[in-house]
PDB file of C-alpha atoms in Angstrom:
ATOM      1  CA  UNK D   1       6.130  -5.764 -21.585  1.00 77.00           C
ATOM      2  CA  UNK D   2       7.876  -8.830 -20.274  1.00 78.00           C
ATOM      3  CA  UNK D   3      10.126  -6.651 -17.797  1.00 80.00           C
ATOM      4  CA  UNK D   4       6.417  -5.090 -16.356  1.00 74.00           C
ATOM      5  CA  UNK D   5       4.809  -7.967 -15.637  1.00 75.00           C
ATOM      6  CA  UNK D   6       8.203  -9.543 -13.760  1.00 75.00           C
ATOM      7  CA  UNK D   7       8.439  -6.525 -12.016  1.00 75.00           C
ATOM      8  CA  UNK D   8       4.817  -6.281 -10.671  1.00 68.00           C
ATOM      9  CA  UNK D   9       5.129 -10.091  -9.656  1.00 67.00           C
ATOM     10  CA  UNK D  10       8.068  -9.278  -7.540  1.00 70.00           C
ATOM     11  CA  UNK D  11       5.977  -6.478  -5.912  1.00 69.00           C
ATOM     12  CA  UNK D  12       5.626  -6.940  -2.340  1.00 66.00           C
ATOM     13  CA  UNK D  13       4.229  -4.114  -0.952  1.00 66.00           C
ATOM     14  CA  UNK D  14       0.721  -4.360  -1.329  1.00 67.00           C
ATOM     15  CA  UNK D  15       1.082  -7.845  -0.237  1.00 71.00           C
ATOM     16  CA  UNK D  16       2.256  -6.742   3.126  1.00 79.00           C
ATOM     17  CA  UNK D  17      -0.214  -4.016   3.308  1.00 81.00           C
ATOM     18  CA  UNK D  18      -2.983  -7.019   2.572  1.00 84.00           C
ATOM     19  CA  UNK D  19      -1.386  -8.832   5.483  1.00 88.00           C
ATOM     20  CA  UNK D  20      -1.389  -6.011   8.197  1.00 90.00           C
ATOM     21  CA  UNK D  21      -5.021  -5.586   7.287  1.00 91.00           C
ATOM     22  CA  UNK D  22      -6.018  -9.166   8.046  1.00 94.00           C
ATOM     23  CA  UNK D  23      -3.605  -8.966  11.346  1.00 96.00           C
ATOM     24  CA  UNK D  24      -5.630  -5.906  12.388  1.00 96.00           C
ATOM     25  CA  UNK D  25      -8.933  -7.375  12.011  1.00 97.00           C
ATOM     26  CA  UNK D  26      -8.038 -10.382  13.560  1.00 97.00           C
ATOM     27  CA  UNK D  27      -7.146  -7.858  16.549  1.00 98.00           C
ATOM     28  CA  UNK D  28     -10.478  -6.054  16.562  1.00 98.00           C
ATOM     29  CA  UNK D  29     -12.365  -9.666  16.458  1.00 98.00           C
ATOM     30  CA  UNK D  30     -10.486 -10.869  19.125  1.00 97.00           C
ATOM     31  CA  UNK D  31     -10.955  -7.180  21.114  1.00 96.00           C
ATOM     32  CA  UNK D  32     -14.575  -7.627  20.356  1.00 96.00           C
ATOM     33  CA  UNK D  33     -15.019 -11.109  21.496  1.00 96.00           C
ATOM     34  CA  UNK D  34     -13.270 -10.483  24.821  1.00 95.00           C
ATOM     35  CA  UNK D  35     -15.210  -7.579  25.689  1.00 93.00           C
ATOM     36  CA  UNK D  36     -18.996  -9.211  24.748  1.00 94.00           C
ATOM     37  CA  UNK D  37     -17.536 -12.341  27.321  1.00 94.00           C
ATOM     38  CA  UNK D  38     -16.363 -10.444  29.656  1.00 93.00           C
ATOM     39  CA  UNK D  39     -19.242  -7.062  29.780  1.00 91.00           C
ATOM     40  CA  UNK D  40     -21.746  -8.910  32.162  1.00 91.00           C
ATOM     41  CA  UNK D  41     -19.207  -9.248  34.496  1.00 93.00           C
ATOM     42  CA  UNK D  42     -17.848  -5.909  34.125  1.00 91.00           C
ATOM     43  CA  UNK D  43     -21.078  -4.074  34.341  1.00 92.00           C
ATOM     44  CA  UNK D  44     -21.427  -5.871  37.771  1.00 94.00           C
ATOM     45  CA  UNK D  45     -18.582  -4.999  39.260  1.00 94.00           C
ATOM     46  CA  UNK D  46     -18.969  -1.515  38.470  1.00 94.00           C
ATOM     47  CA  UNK D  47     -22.154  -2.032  40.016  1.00 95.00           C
ATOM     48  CA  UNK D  48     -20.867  -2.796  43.271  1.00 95.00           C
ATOM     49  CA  UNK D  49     -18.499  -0.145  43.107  1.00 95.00           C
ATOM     50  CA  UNK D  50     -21.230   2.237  43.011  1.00 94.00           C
ATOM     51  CA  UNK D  51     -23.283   0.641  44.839  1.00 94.00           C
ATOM     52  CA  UNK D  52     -20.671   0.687  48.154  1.00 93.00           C
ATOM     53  CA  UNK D  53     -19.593   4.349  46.940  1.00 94.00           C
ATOM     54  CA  UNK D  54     -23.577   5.990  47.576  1.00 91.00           C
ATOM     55  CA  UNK D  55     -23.757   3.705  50.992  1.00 84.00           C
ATOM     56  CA  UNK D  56     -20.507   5.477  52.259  1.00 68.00           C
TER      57      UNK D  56
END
């Protein structure tokens, strides 16, 4: 019983797992953030585009 319980401490893997989960989110918060910043801005420059592109 000893030799389990030394052996699941030393287990690593769903540690890492864990760890590529919280990197991941902090991706998709970051992703998210950017894109709600920069949208406005975005959606007016694709205005423009379109804008110019129907005068031509």
């Amino acid at each position: 019983m000893r030799n389990l319980i030394v052996r699941f401490a030393k287990e690593e893997e769903g540690a890492t797992a864990i760890e590529y989960g919280l990197i991941a989110s902090l991706i998709a918060v970051a992703i998210v953030s950017v894109l709600l910043t920069l949208g406005p801005q975005l959606r007016s420059v694709f205005q423009t585009v379109q804008d110019n592109l129907k005068t031509s």
